[in-house]
Backbone as CSV, one residue per row, in Angstrom:
resi,resn,N_x,N_y,N_z,CA_x,CA_y,CA_z,C_x,C_y,C_z
1,MET,7.157,-6.887,22.195,6.039,-7.170,21.310,6.576,-7.898,20.029
2,GLN,5.828,-8.838,19.593,6.173,-9.554,18.340,6.017,-8.566,17.174
3,PHE,6.912,-8.603,16.210,6.925,-7.655,15.108,6.136,-8.135,13.902
4,SER,6.042,-9.447,13.725,5.264,-9.962,12.583,4.420,-11.120,13.034
5,PHE,3.357,-11.338,12.272,2.481,-12.462,12.502,2.080,-12.978,11.116
6,LEU,2.431,-14.241,10.844,2.147,-14.869,9.528,2.797,-14.054,8.401
7,GLY,3.857,-13.379,8.697,4.572,-12.623,7.657,4.101,-11.178,7.489
8,TYR,3.176,-10.756,8.309,2.625,-9.375,8.193,2.995,-8.551,9.418
9,SER,3.071,-7.268,9.195,3.481,-6.329,10.276,2.386,-6.247,11.364
10,VAL,2.770,-6.535,12.581,1.878,-6.463,13.705,1.388,-5.037,13.886
11,ASN,2.270,-4.053,13.627,1.863,-2.646,13.727,0.710,-2.356,12.740
12,LYS,0.830,-2.853,11.506,-0.256,-2.648,10.537,-1.512,-3.406,10.889
13,ILE,-1.351,-4.626,11.410,-2.520,-5.408,11.824,-3.276,-4.625,12.880
14,MET,-2.574,-4.053,13.822,-3.212,-3.269,14.896,-3.779,-1.973,14.363
15,GLU,-3.010,-1.261,13.511,-3.431,0.006,12.937,-4.727,-0.139,12.151
16,LEU,-4.858,-1.255,11.419,-6.014,-1.468,10.576,-7.157,-2.212,11.296
17,ASN,-6.921,-2.523,12.580,-7.924,-3.189,13.420,-8.342,-4.539,12.846
18,LEU,-7.350,-5.335,12.391,-7.647,-6.683,11.841,-7.495,-7.685,12.969
19,ASP,-8.123,-8.832,12.753,-8.010,-9.887,13.742,-7.266,-11.096,13.096
20,VAL,-7.049,-12.131,13.884,-6.305,-13.280,13.437,-7.022,-13.979,12.237
21,LYS,-8.341,-13.922,12.198,-9.065,-14.550,11.088,-8.804,-13.809,9.783
22,ASP,-8.787,-12.465,9.852,-8.488,-11.654,8.640,-7.095,-11.991,8.140
23,VAL,-6.125,-12.031,9.032,-4.723,-12.280,8.670,-4.578,-13.688,8.120
24,THR,-5.250,-14.644,8.695,-5.192,-16.034,8.226,-5.760,-16.162,6.821
25,ILE,-6.864,-15.490,6.562,-7.459,-15.527,5.199,-6.487,-14.931,4.200
26,LEU,-5.881,-13.786,4.563,-4.937,-13.162,3.645,-3.702,-14.056,3.412
27,ARG,-3.209,-14.702,4.464,-2.088,-15.567,4.366,-2.426,-16.734,3.421
28,PHE,-3.604,-17.291,3.555,-4.064,-18.396,2.671,-4.073,-17.899,1.227
29,PHE,-4.669,-16.754,0.976,-4.752,-16.225,-0.381,-3.326,-16.032,-0.930
30,ASP,-2.465,-15.382,-0.159,-1.127,-15.088,-0.602,-0.332,-16.379,-0.912
31,ASP,-0.407,-17.354,-0.040,0.296,-18.592,-0.276,-0.203,-19.343,-1.481
32,PHE,-1.527,-19.412,-1.632,-2.171,-20.084,-2.762,-1.790,-19.328,-4.068
33,ARG,-1.821,-17.985,-4.031,-1.437,-17.174,-5.195,-0.020,-17.470,-5.644
34,GLN,0.863,-17.569,-4.682,2.303,-17.729,-5.012,2.602,-19.225,-5.424
35,SER,1.644,-20.125,-5.166,1.851,-21.534,-5.526,1.815,-21.751,-7.060
36,GLY,1.198,-20.799,-7.768,1.097,-20.956,-9.217,-0.094,-21.862,-9.647
37,ARG,-0.869,-22.349,-8.666,-1.967,-23.260,-8.976,-3.328,-22.587,-9.086
38,MET,-3.387,-21.295,-8.964,-4.681,-20.554,-8.972,-5.014,-20.160,-10.391
39,ASN,-6.283,-20.264,-10.714,-6.777,-19.687,-11.947,-6.769,-18.192,-11.869
40,TYR,-6.425,-17.530,-12.957,-6.398,-16.051,-12.877,-6.814,-15.497,-14.237
41,GLU,-7.122,-14.209,-14.207,-7.343,-13.450,-15.419,-6.581,-12.144,-15.298
42,VAL,-6.129,-11.673,-16.418,-5.437,-10.387,-16.439,-6.441,-9.307,-16.924
43,ILE,-6.708,-8.343,-16.084,-7.589,-7.283,-16.384,-6.812,-5.946,-16.320
44,ASN,-6.751,-5.236,-17.422,-6.003,-3.974,-17.466,-4.560,-4.122,-16.928
45,GLY,-3.915,-5.237,-17.270,-2.527,-5.495,-16.892,-2.326,-5.999,-15.460
46,VAL,-3.428,-6.213,-14.759,-3.342,-6.715,-13.382,-3.877,-8.156,-13.316
47,LYS,-3.088,-9.028,-12.623,-3.434,-10.431,-12.435,-4.452,-10.534,-11.289
48,TYR,-5.652,-10.978,-11.613,-6.700,-11.248,-10.567,-6.836,-12.753,-10.480
49,TYR,-6.825,-13.247,-9.219,-6.914,-14.677,-8.963,-8.289,-15.068,-8.505
50,TRP,-8.810,-16.170,-9.070,-10.146,-16.608,-8.671,-10.113,-17.225,-7.295
51,ILE,-11.073,-16.759,-6.506,-11.230,-17.272,-5.107,-12.571,-17.939,-4.988
52,SER,-12.568,-19.146,-4.441,-13.787,-19.840,-4.063,-13.882,-19.721,-2.549
53,TYR,-14.899,-18.982,-2.135,-15.085,-18.845,-0.668,-15.382,-20.185,-0.011
54,GLN,-15.997,-21.079,-0.738,-16.246,-22.456,-0.282,-14.968,-23.156,-0.022
55,ASN,-13.991,-22.990,-0.938,-12.683,-23.634,-0.815,-11.982,-23.093,0.477
56,ILE,-12.038,-21.800,0.694,-11.407,-21.262,1.912,-12.075,-21.857,3.141
57,GLU,-13.407,-21.932,3.132,-14.110,-22.517,4.257,-13.669,-23.988,4.465
58,ASN,-13.516,-24.728,3.416,-13.070,-26.167,3.495,-11.626,-26.269,3.967
59,GLU,-10.750,-25.396,3.498,-9.314,-25.474,3.795,-8.977,-24.935,5.148
60,LEU,-9.803,-24.040,5.651,-9.520,-23.401,6.999,-10.716,-23.581,7.922
61,PRO,-11.133,-24.860,8.169,-12.294,-25.076,9.039,-12.152,-24.583,10.460
62,PHE,-10.905,-24.478,10.923,-10.650,-24.046,12.288,-11.056,-22.566,12.531
63,LEU,-11.246,-21.806,11.408,-11.703,-20.442,11.580,-13.190,-20.313,11.978
64,GLY,-13.925,-21.414,11.625,-15.339,-21.437,11.986,-16.174,-20.398,11.224
65,LEU,-15.729,-20.087,9.988,-16.435,-19.066,9.204,-17.136,-19.713,7.993
66,GLY,-18.270,-19.161,7.664,-18.972,-19.639,6.469,-18.578,-18.820,5.264
67,LYS,-19.105,-19.203,4.078,-18.763,-18.545,2.827,-19.030,-17.044,2.867
68,ARG,-20.220,-16.681,3.343,-20.595,-15.259,3.340,-19.672,-14.432,4.237
69,THR,-19.330,-14.958,5.429,-18.426,-14.225,6.291,-17.039,-14.115,5.680
70,ILE,-16.553,-15.148,5.045,-15.254,-15.100,4.382,-15.298,-14.012,3.285
71,MET,-16.355,-13.977,2.521,-16.515,-12.954,1.475,-16.431,-11.542,2.121
72,MET,-17.175,-11.376,3.188,-17.168,-10.026,3.830,-15.814,-9.649,4.370
73,ARG,-15.057,-10.612,4.857,-13.712,-10.306,5.370,-12.764,-10.008,4.199
74,MET,-12.921,-10.681,3.113,-12.073,-10.357,1.934,-12.389,-9.009,1.383
75,LEU,-13.673,-8.692,1.361,-14.087,-7.330,0.888,-13.579,-6.215,1.852
76,LYS,-13.522,-6.580,3.109,-12.901,-5.628,4.075,-11.432,-5.379,3.736
77,LEU,-10.679,-6.437,3.360,-9.288,-6.288,2.957,-9.220,-5.445,1.683
78,ARG,-10.194,-5.633,0.788,-10.264,-4.790,-0.401,-10.470,-3.303,-0.020
79,ASP,-11.458,-3.062,0.881,-11.724,-1.706,1.281,-10.549,-0.993,1.921
80,LEU,-9.639,-1.794,2.551,-8.441,-1.227,3.167,-7.330,-1.070,2.158
81,GLY,-7.510,-1.502,0.920,-6.498,-1.373,-0.132,-5.435,-2.473,-0.137
82,ILE,-5.597,-3.454,0.739,-4.668,-4.594,0.792,-4.911,-5.501,-0.426
83,LEU,-6.161,-5.692,-0.761,-6.513,-6.463,-1.961,-7.328,-5.618,-2.882
84,SER,-7.437,-6.001,-4.154,-8.420,-5.394,-5.036,-9.312,-6.539,-5.523
85,HIS,-10.481,-6.158,-6.033,-11.486,-7.172,-6.329,-12.134,-6.929,-7.685
86,TYR,-12.439,-8.000,-8.348,-13.082,-7.986,-9.610,-14.114,-9.121,-9.624
87,THR,-15.382,-8.840,-10.008,-16.427,-9.823,-10.096,-16.704,-10.125,-11.565
88,LYS,-16.631,-11.409,-11.900,-16.912,-11.876,-13.280,-18.292,-12.535,-13.256
89,LYS,-19.161,-12.001,-14.109,-20.508,-12.606,-14.211,-20.650,-13.164,-15.622
90,GLU,-20.094,-14.375,-15.789,-20.131,-15.032,-17.096,-20.155,-16.503,-16.820
91,GLY,-21.281,-17.156,-17.064,-21.445,-18.609,-16.751,-21.535,-18.806,-15.250
92,GLY,-21.902,-17.796,-14.507,-21.965,-17.776,-13.050,-21.377,-16.515,-12.486
93,THR,-21.227,-16.458,-11.237,-20.593,-15.256,-10.628,-19.334,-15.721,-9.920
94,PHE,-18.236,-15.104,-10.268,-16.905,-15.500,-9.769,-16.186,-14.300,-9.187
95,SER,-15.533,-14.463,-8.048,-14.784,-13.420,-7.384,-13.307,-13.614,-7.664
96,TYR,-12.719,-12.555,-8.124,-11.244,-12.546,-8.408,-10.629,-11.455,-7.522
97,TYR,-9.445,-11.736,-6.982,-8.746,-10.784,-6.150,-7.338,-10.615,-6.678
98,ALA,-6.820,-9.424,-6.487,-5.409,-9.109,-6.803,-4.805,-8.413,-5.594
99,ILE,-3.493,-8.296,-5.610,-2.790,-7.576,-4.575,-3.154,-6.052,-4.705
100,GLY,-3.525,-5.421,-3.648,-3.914,-4.050,-3.654,-2.730,-3.101,-3.471
101,ASN,-3.002,-1.808,-3.623,-1.969,-0.777,-3.572,-1.262,-0.740,-2.217
102,ARG,-1.952,-1.053,-1.151,-1.365,-0.968,0.210,-0.725,-2.265,0.688
103,TYR,-0.735,-3.281,-0.159,-0.235,-4.598,0.260,1.235,-4.558,0.716
104,LYS,2.078,-3.922,-0.057,3.493,-3.943,0.288,3.830,-3.302,1.650
105,GLU,3.099,-2.251,1.990,3.373,-1.585,3.309,2.907,-2.507,4.417
106,TRP,2.040,-3.466,4.109,1.485,-4.337,5.118,2.379,-5.545,5.441
107,ARG,3.192,-5.936,4.448,4.108,-7.051,4.650,5.130,-6.614,5.694
108,TYR,5.554,-7.568,6.493,6.539,-7.245,7.525,7.915,-7.084,6.939
109,THR,8.563,-5.963,7.220,9.940,-5.729,6.951,10.466,-4.929,8.140
110,LYS,11.753,-4.929,8.304,12.353,-4.103,9.375,12.028,-2.647,9.111
111,ASP,11.995,-2.219,7.854,11.770,-0.796,7.511,10.400,-0.307,7.894
112,ASN,9.344,-1.151,7.757,8.033,-0.661,8.059,7.626,-0.873,9.490
113,ASN,8.585,-1.234,10.352,8.379,-1.349,11.780,9.474,-0.574,12.501
114,ASN,9.799,0.606,11.982,10.979,1.368,12.491,10.675,2.185,13.761
115,ASN,9.468,2.135,14.269,9.186,2.930,15.481,9.714,2.271,16.747
116,PHE,10.548,1.289,16.598,11.212,0.664,17.745,12.674,1.105,17.819
117,ASN,13.044,2.123,17.043,14.387,2.710,17.078,15.504,1.690,16.794
118,GLY,15.228,0.696,16.027,16.224,-0.294,15.663,16.598,-1.263,16.735
119,LYS,15.943,-1.183,17.894,16.196,-2.091,18.978,15.040,-3.051,19.104
120,TYR,15.422,-4.303,19.167,14.417,-5.342,19.184,14.700,-6.231,20.432
121,LYS,13.680,-6.913,20.878,13.867,-7.856,21.972,13.630,-9.256,21.401
122,ASN,14.484,-10.157,21.868,14.271,-11.579,21.442,13.186,-12.190,22.307
123,ILE,12.987,-13.440,22.113,11.872,-14.138,22.804,12.094,-14.173,24.310
124,ASN,13.326,-13.994,24.764,13.585,-13.952,26.215,13.553,-12.532,26.778
125,GLY,13.194,-11.560,25.951,13.151,-10.182,26.396,14.462,-9.456,26.408
126,GLN,15.534,-10.077,25.895,16.819,-9.427,25.867,16.917,-8.529,24.652
127,ALA,17.558,-7.367,24.829,17.674,-6.430,23.722,18.604,-6.946,22.662
128,ASN,18.211,-6.777,21.418,19.026,-7.119,20.274,19.060,-5.894,19.356
129,ASN,20.161,-5.735,18.702,20.297,-4.648,17.739,20.830,-5.221,16.438
130,PRO,19.969,-5.404,15.430,20.404,-6.030,14.194,21.554,-5.350,13.491
131,GLU,21.666,-3.971,13.655,22.763,-3.285,13.026,24.116,-3.641,13.631
132,LYS,24.143,-4.188,14.829,25.361,-4.503,15.499,25.634,-6.037,15.429
133,GLY,24.918,-6.733,14.523,25.179,-8.149,14.317,24.325,-9.059,15.165
134,ASN,23.546,-8.551,16.089,22.641,-9.412,16.802,21.387,-9.600,16.018
135,SER,20.734,-10.691,16.163,19.491,-10.947,15.407,18.443,-11.481,16.308
136,ILE,17.227,-11.391,15.833,16.102,-11.815,16.640,16.027,-13.312,16.574
């Protein structure tokens, strides 16, 4: 089994019953956030980044999702604790998102996928053991 998808733990994706569209939306948010080009506001010491659902629809047309569906999927990620959400109603209504409390456990690392007993298989199905110098 593949251990990560778009940088996120496959175990967590399955555990939280997310699909490829949820993961793609989160990857888009995370990449855009890290680019330094997003507008943000600091609320109670937490950086919230402004999200335009229309922009996500335009940037990820292959998902076939409209603005409302994208909003519902991002709120689902909020409900799971992966993101947190703040709505600003000043001169319009704006949605801001921050990294949630459960985000770090969701990112793929060897440590949060330890139920494979340290043994991994490469793409050809051969066993690899990273502690012994083999890598995936």
